[in-house]
Structures are given as structure tokens and as C-alpha cells.
PDB file of C-alpha atoms in Angstrom:
ATOM      1  CA  UNK A   1     -17.440-170.765 -77.581  1.00  0.00           C
ATOM      2  CA  UNK A   2     -19.246-174.372 -78.189  1.00  0.00           C
ATOM      3  CA  UNK A   3     -17.692-176.789 -77.072  1.00  0.00           C
ATOM      4  CA  UNK A   4     -16.086-179.530 -80.588  1.00  0.00           C
ATOM      5  CA  UNK A   5     -18.223-183.280 -80.622  1.00  0.00           C
ATOM      6  CA  UNK A   6     -15.694-185.940 -80.353  1.00  0.00           C
ATOM      7  CA  UNK A   7     -15.671-186.488 -84.347  1.00  0.00           C
ATOM      8  CA  UNK A   8     -15.168-185.305 -87.268  1.00  0.00           C
ATOM      9  CA  UNK A   9     -16.914-186.529 -90.104  1.00  0.00           C
ATOM     10  CA  UNK A  10     -16.230-186.390 -94.060  1.00  0.00           C
ATOM     11  CA  UNK A  11     -18.804-186.051 -96.409  1.00  0.00           C
ATOM     12  CA  UNK A  12     -18.513-184.910-100.473  1.00  0.00           C
ATOM     13  CA  UNK A  13     -18.149-186.349-103.704  1.00  0.00           C
ATOM     14  CA  UNK A  14     -16.199-189.375-104.610  1.00  0.00           C
ATOM     15  CA  UNK A  15     -12.608-187.840-105.458  1.00  0.00           C
ATOM     16  CA  UNK A  16     -12.549-185.099-102.910  1.00  0.00           C
ATOM     17  CA  UNK A  17      -9.874-186.197-101.306  1.00  0.00           C
ATOM     18  CA  UNK A  18     -11.552-187.650 -98.307  1.00  0.00           C
ATOM     19  CA  UNK A  19      -9.527-190.640 -97.199  1.00  0.00           C
ATOM     20  CA  UNK A  20      -5.889-187.988 -97.637  1.00  0.00           C
ATOM     21  CA  UNK A  21      -7.730-184.826 -95.725  1.00  0.00           C
ATOM     22  CA  UNK A  22      -8.499-188.069 -92.694  1.00  0.00           C
ATOM     23  CA  UNK A  23      -4.812-189.489 -92.956  1.00  0.00           C
ATOM     24  CA  UNK A  24      -3.470-185.979 -92.122  1.00  0.00           C
ATOM     25  CA  UNK A  25      -6.386-184.544 -90.148  1.00  0.00           C
ATOM     26  CA  UNK A  26      -5.946-187.379 -87.744  1.00  0.00           C
ATOM     27  CA  UNK A  27      -2.305-186.760 -87.203  1.00  0.00           C
ATOM     28  CA  UNK A  28      -2.292-182.879 -87.026  1.00  0.00           C
ATOM     29  CA  UNK A  29      -5.457-182.882 -84.175  1.00  0.00           C
ATOM     30  CA  UNK A  30      -4.206-185.991 -82.959  1.00  0.00           C
ATOM     31  CA  UNK A  31      -6.651-188.378 -83.067  1.00  0.00           C
ATOM     32  CA  UNK A  32      -7.927-191.939 -85.358  1.00  0.00           C
ATOM     33  CA  UNK A  33      -8.500-192.496 -88.992  1.00  0.00           C
ATOM     34  CA  UNK A  34     -11.127-194.484 -89.912  1.00  0.00           C
ATOM     35  CA  UNK A  35     -12.778-195.835 -93.483  1.00  0.00           C
ATOM     36  CA  UNK A  36     -16.312-195.918 -93.628  1.00  0.00           C
ATOM     37  CA  UNK A  37     -15.279-197.885 -97.058  1.00  0.00           C
ATOM     38  CA  UNK A  38     -12.788-200.069 -95.342  1.00  0.00           C
ATOM     39  CA  UNK A  39     -15.087-200.960 -93.042  1.00  0.00           C
ATOM     40  CA  UNK A  40     -17.552-201.988 -95.123  1.00  0.00           C
ATOM     41  CA  UNK A  41     -15.277-204.124 -97.632  1.00  0.00           C
ATOM     42  CA  UNK A  42     -14.381-206.617 -93.889  1.00  0.00           C
ATOM     43  CA  UNK A  43     -17.453-206.728 -93.316  1.00  0.00           C
ATOM     44  CA  UNK A  44     -18.254-207.862 -96.501  1.00  0.00           C
ATOM     45  CA  UNK A  45     -14.996-208.942 -97.784  1.00  0.00           C
ATOM     46  CA  UNK A  46     -15.291-207.994-100.497  1.00  0.00           C
ATOM     47  CA  UNK A  47     -14.406-204.522-102.796  1.00  0.00           C
ATOM     48  CA  UNK A  48     -16.704-201.679-103.257  1.00  0.00           C
ATOM     49  CA  UNK A  49     -17.088-202.442-106.354  1.00  0.00           C
ATOM     50  CA  UNK A  50     -17.889-206.191-106.461  1.00  0.00           C
ATOM     51  CA  UNK A  51     -20.578-205.614-103.972  1.00  0.00           C
ATOM     52  CA  UNK A  52     -22.394-203.009-105.507  1.00  0.00           C
ATOM     53  CA  UNK A  53     -22.261-205.864-108.927  1.00  0.00           C
ATOM     54  CA  UNK A  54     -23.622-208.467-106.526  1.00  0.00           C
ATOM     55  CA  UNK A  55     -25.969-206.464-104.470  1.00  0.00           C
ATOM     56  CA  UNK A  56     -27.106-204.199-106.625  1.00  0.00           C
ATOM     57  CA  UNK A  57     -26.658-199.672-105.566  1.00  0.00           C
ATOM     58  CA  UNK A  58     -29.922-200.215-103.541  1.00  0.00           C
ATOM     59  CA  UNK A  59     -28.257-203.161-101.445  1.00  0.00           C
ATOM     60  CA  UNK A  60     -24.967-201.499-100.803  1.00  0.00           C
ATOM     61  CA  UNK A  61     -26.196-198.768-100.505  1.00  0.00           C
ATOM     62  CA  UNK A  62     -28.337-200.243 -96.933  1.00  0.00           C
ATOM     63  CA  UNK A  63     -24.824-202.121 -96.203  1.00  0.00           C
ATOM     64  CA  UNK A  64     -23.235-198.635 -96.090  1.00  0.00           C
ATOM     65  CA  UNK A  65     -26.541-197.632 -94.117  1.00  0.00           C
ATOM     66  CA  UNK A  66     -26.061-200.100 -91.680  1.00  0.00           C
ATOM     67  CA  UNK A  67     -22.167-199.650 -90.450  1.00  0.00           C
ATOM     68  CA  UNK A  68     -21.836-195.971 -90.382  1.00  0.00           C
ATOM     69  CA  UNK A  69     -24.711-196.464 -87.877  1.00  0.00           C
ATOM     70  CA  UNK A  70     -22.832-199.150 -86.561  1.00  0.00           C
ATOM     71  CA  UNK A  71     -19.798-196.878 -86.058  1.00  0.00           C
ATOM     72  CA  UNK A  72     -19.122-196.209 -82.225  1.00  0.00           C
ATOM     73  CA  UNK A  73     -15.806-194.095 -81.259  1.00  0.00           C
ATOM     74  CA  UNK A  74     -14.234-190.673 -80.119  1.00  0.00           C
ATOM     75  CA  UNK A  75     -11.902-188.233 -80.965  1.00  0.00           C
ATOM     76  CA  UNK A  76     -12.008-189.819 -84.983  1.00  0.00           C
ATOM     77  CA  UNK A  77     -11.890-188.625 -88.245  1.00  0.00           C
ATOM     78  CA  UNK A  78     -14.005-190.414 -90.113  1.00  0.00           C
ATOM     79  CA  UNK A  79     -13.688-190.221 -94.280  1.00  0.00           C
ATOM     80  CA  UNK A  80     -17.422-191.400 -95.159  1.00  0.00           C
ATOM     81  CA  UNK A  81     -18.688-192.622 -99.078  1.00  0.00           C
ATOM     82  CA  UNK A  82     -19.620-190.433-101.017  1.00  0.00           C
ATOM     83  CA  UNK A  83     -22.807-192.288-101.627  1.00  0.00           C
ATOM     84  CA  UNK A  84     -23.345-191.640 -97.290  1.00  0.00           C
ATOM     85  CA  UNK A  85     -25.755-189.061 -97.678  1.00  0.00           C
ATOM     86  CA  UNK A  86     -28.426-191.286 -98.914  1.00  0.00           C
ATOM     87  CA  UNK A  87     -28.780-193.255 -96.069  1.00  0.00           C
ATOM     88  CA  UNK A  88     -31.077-191.393 -93.168  1.00  0.00           C
ATOM     89  CA  UNK A  89     -30.285-193.024 -90.355  1.00  0.00           C
ATOM     90  CA  UNK A  90     -26.458-193.407 -90.706  1.00  0.00           C
ATOM     91  CA  UNK A  91     -26.473-189.251 -90.928  1.00  0.00           C
ATOM     92  CA  UNK A  92     -28.558-189.264 -88.239  1.00  0.00           C
ATOM     93  CA  UNK A  93     -26.350-190.585 -86.740  1.00  0.00           C
ATOM     94  CA  UNK A  94     -22.771-189.416 -87.393  1.00  0.00           C
ATOM     95  CA  UNK A  95     -24.425-186.269 -86.854  1.00  0.00           C
ATOM     96  CA  UNK A  96     -24.938-187.126 -83.598  1.00  0.00           C
ATOM     97  CA  UNK A  97     -21.777-188.024 -82.737  1.00  0.00           C
ATOM     98  CA  UNK A  98     -19.871-185.769 -85.150  1.00  0.00           C
ATOM     99  CA  UNK A  99     -18.916-182.406 -86.530  1.00  0.00           C
ATOM    100  CA  UNK A 100     -19.326-183.177 -90.044  1.00  0.00           C
ATOM    101  CA  UNK A 101     -17.273-181.255 -93.007  1.00  0.00           C
ATOM    102  CA  UNK A 102     -18.338-181.289 -96.480  1.00  0.00           C
ATOM    103  CA  UNK A 103     -15.886-181.152 -99.099  1.00  0.00           C
ATOM    104  CA  UNK A 104     -16.576-178.891-101.670  1.00  0.00           C
ATOM    105  CA  UNK A 105     -15.717-179.611-105.148  1.00  0.00           C
ATOM    106  CA  UNK A 106     -16.860-177.767-108.614  1.00  0.00           C
ATOM    107  CA  UNK A 107     -17.881-180.769-111.152  1.00  0.00           C
ATOM    108  CA  UNK A 108     -15.193-179.307-113.615  1.00  0.00           C
ATOM    109  CA  UNK A 109     -12.055-179.931-111.404  1.00  0.00           C
ATOM    110  CA  UNK A 110     -13.742-183.854-109.684  1.00  0.00           C
ATOM    111  CA  UNK A 111     -14.035-184.494-113.543  1.00  0.00           C
ATOM    112  CA  UNK A 112     -10.310-184.034-113.303  1.00  0.00           C
ATOM    113  CA  UNK A 113      -9.982-185.721-110.987  1.00  0.00           C
ATOM    114  CA  UNK A 114     -11.504-189.221-111.426  1.00  0.00           C
ATOM    115  CA  UNK A 115     -10.754-191.880-113.510  1.00  0.00           C
ATOM    116  CA  UNK A 116     -13.102-194.676-114.200  1.00  0.00           C
ATOM    117  CA  UNK A 117     -16.259-194.326-111.918  1.00  0.00           C
ATOM    118  CA  UNK A 118     -17.142-198.287-111.773  1.00  0.00           C
ATOM    119  CA  UNK A 119     -13.989-198.770-110.495  1.00  0.00           C
ATOM    120  CA  UNK A 120     -13.344-196.223-108.010  1.00  0.00           C
ATOM    121  CA  UNK A 121     -16.839-198.271-106.637  1.00  0.00           C
ATOM    122  CA  UNK A 122     -18.985-195.884-107.427  1.00  0.00           C
ATOM    123  CA  UNK A 123     -22.718-195.176-106.434  1.00  0.00           C
ATOM    124  CA  UNK A 124     -23.387-194.785-109.703  1.00  0.00           C
ATOM    125  CA  UNK A 125     -26.913-195.684-111.257  1.00  0.00           C
ATOM    126  CA  UNK A 126     -27.702-197.227-115.113  1.00  0.00           C
ATOM    127  CA  UNK A 127     -27.237-194.541-117.610  1.00  0.00           C
ATOM    128  CA  UNK A 128     -25.771-191.674-114.866  1.00  0.00           C
ATOM    129  CA  UNK A 129     -23.420-188.847-115.367  1.00  0.00           C
ATOM    130  CA  UNK A 130     -21.306-187.731-113.220  1.00  0.00           C
ATOM    131  CA  UNK A 131     -23.148-184.037-113.741  1.00  0.00           C
ATOM    132  CA  UNK A 132     -25.801-186.451-112.427  1.00  0.00           C
ATOM    133  CA  UNK A 133     -24.931-187.549-109.344  1.00  0.00           C
ATOM    134  CA  UNK A 134     -23.419-184.210-108.953  1.00  0.00           C
ATOM    135  CA  UNK A 135     -26.637-182.353-108.920  1.00  0.00           C
ATOM    136  CA  UNK A 136     -28.193-185.048-106.746  1.00  0.00           C
ATOM    137  CA  UNK A 137     -25.826-185.492-103.998  1.00  0.00           C
ATOM    138  CA  UNK A 138     -24.745-181.754-103.785  1.00  0.00           C
ATOM    139  CA  UNK A 139     -28.320-180.507-101.971  1.00  0.00           C
ATOM    140  CA  UNK A 140     -28.119-183.806 -99.881  1.00  0.00           C
ATOM    141  CA  UNK A 141     -24.502-183.072 -98.693  1.00  0.00           C
ATOM    142  CA  UNK A 142     -25.316-178.954 -97.756  1.00  0.00           C
ATOM    143  CA  UNK A 143     -28.117-180.695 -96.179  1.00  0.00           C
ATOM    144  CA  UNK A 144     -25.717-183.012 -93.266  1.00  0.00           C
ATOM    145  CA  UNK A 145     -23.002-180.413 -92.965  1.00  0.00           C
ATOM    146  CA  UNK A 146     -22.030-178.136 -90.254  1.00  0.00           C
ATOM    147  CA  UNK A 147     -19.067-176.674 -92.074  1.00  0.00           C
ATOM    148  CA  UNK A 148     -18.559-176.506 -96.257  1.00  0.00           C
ATOM    149  CA  UNK A 149     -14.591-176.343 -97.105  1.00  0.00           C
ATOM    150  CA  UNK A 150     -14.390-175.432-100.380  1.00  0.00           C
ATOM    151  CA  UNK A 151     -11.325-177.143-102.358  1.00  0.00           C
ATOM    152  CA  UNK A 152     -11.687-174.470-105.441  1.00  0.00           C
ATOM    153  CA  UNK A 153      -7.697-174.241-106.480  1.00  0.00           C
ATOM    154  CA  UNK A 154      -6.017-175.856-103.294  1.00  0.00           C
ATOM    155  CA  UNK A 155      -3.752-178.205-102.234  1.00  0.00           C
ATOM    156  CA  UNK A 156      -4.274-180.869 -99.598  1.00  0.00           C
ATOM    157  CA  UNK A 157      -2.107-179.087 -97.685  1.00  0.00           C
ATOM    158  CA  UNK A 158      -4.466-175.533 -98.040  1.00  0.00           C
ATOM    159  CA  UNK A 159      -7.018-177.735 -97.325  1.00  0.00           C
ATOM    160  CA  UNK A 160      -7.018-179.127 -94.222  1.00  0.00           C
ATOM    161  CA  UNK A 161      -5.184-175.050 -93.366  1.00  0.00           C
ATOM    162  CA  UNK A 162      -9.001-173.756 -94.371  1.00  0.00           C
ATOM    163  CA  UNK A 163     -11.430-177.510 -91.711  1.00  0.00           C
ATOM    164  CA  UNK A 164      -9.016-176.476 -88.677  1.00  0.00           C
ATOM    165  CA  UNK A 165      -9.087-172.922 -89.280  1.00  0.00           C
ATOM    166  CA  UNK A 166     -13.534-173.774 -89.625  1.00  0.00           C
ATOM    167  CA  UNK A 167     -12.778-175.333 -86.131  1.00  0.00           C
ATOM    168  CA  UNK A 168     -10.422-173.131 -84.665  1.00  0.00           C
ATOM    169  CA  UNK A 169     -12.655-170.311 -85.684  1.00  0.00           C
ATOM    170  CA  UNK A 170     -16.619-172.427 -84.622  1.00  0.00           C
ATOM    171  CA  UNK A 171     -14.713-174.494 -81.180  1.00  0.00           C
ATOM    172  CA  UNK A 172     -11.272-172.139 -80.706  1.00  0.00           C
ATOM    173  CA  UNK A 173      -9.250-173.727 -77.951  1.00  0.00           C
ATOM    174  CA  UNK A 174     -11.610-176.483 -77.410  1.00  0.00           C
ATOM    175  CA  UNK A 175      -9.703-177.801 -80.897  1.00  0.00           C
TER     176      UNK A 175
END
């Protein structure tokens, strides 16, 4: 059996439940929980949507990259922002310290879950639609993920069950 890395990182599109699932998963595993978006807001003293409005998408992605590179923790579930995969250095760092799990959800289900993207602080270029963002990001999520958990027709509980099953299958009693 392989030894599990010290942390778990959840990546995926906005609305897949990274933060919600992360909190519950941390409780189940006896880990701490960190929401990277909250770390960004804390560092900047502003909401994500305010940072994006002031610094632009490139400025926000740079801040996100710096914050995620600086996460240094153990026994922690880390929920990242959906755009974390644009930061190569951050993703290399997170892969080094954590098992990266991609929470996958098809576009139709995402559309139903998400309300106003701008209010959520989603990184969208001018004129970019959710479908464009999806096509752009999915290959990056797949590239960085150690495991993919498909959330099709899953409740939060079912998604967590799939994650725990995947970890137990891969790491056995080391989970």
C-alpha cells in the first residue's frame, strides 16, 4: 500500500461543493479544514469579487497562486478556488504536499447549481460563458488530479462516501 500524503486538496469547478464537502471530509478524517478562497480574502482584506474588480483576472490569479503556494500544513483538507489550476507553481506545491482530488460534475448540473457567477467571485473573462470556462478548465483539473470523483446524481454524503472509498482502496488502513 502506498502512503497517503499529509493533506487532501479538492479541485473543481465553482459549485461542485469543494468547501461543503471539505468541511465534512475533514471531520470524518480528523483533519483540519482550510478554504483557500478565505485565505485570499483574509490576505487582501476584500471579497473575491472586489479583488477581481480591482486587480482584474490576471491580478487575482497571481494573488491566488501566491496564497496557494504558501499553504504549509499537515492533516488538512484544503478546498481551493476553481481557478487555482491557472497557477502552475501553486498546483505543483499542492501536489507535493497533498493528494489532489478533482470533483467532477457535468455542465448541465453545474448550471443548475450556480446562480450569478460574478456575485460568487468566479474568474470569468469578458464575454466568457460557463461552458467556455468548463472547456478551458476541465483539462487542467484532469492534469493535476491524483483521483477524479464524479458527482453525477450524488448527494454531498454520497460524494464523501466515494472519496473515502477511493482513499481506502488506494491507501488502505493508512487513511
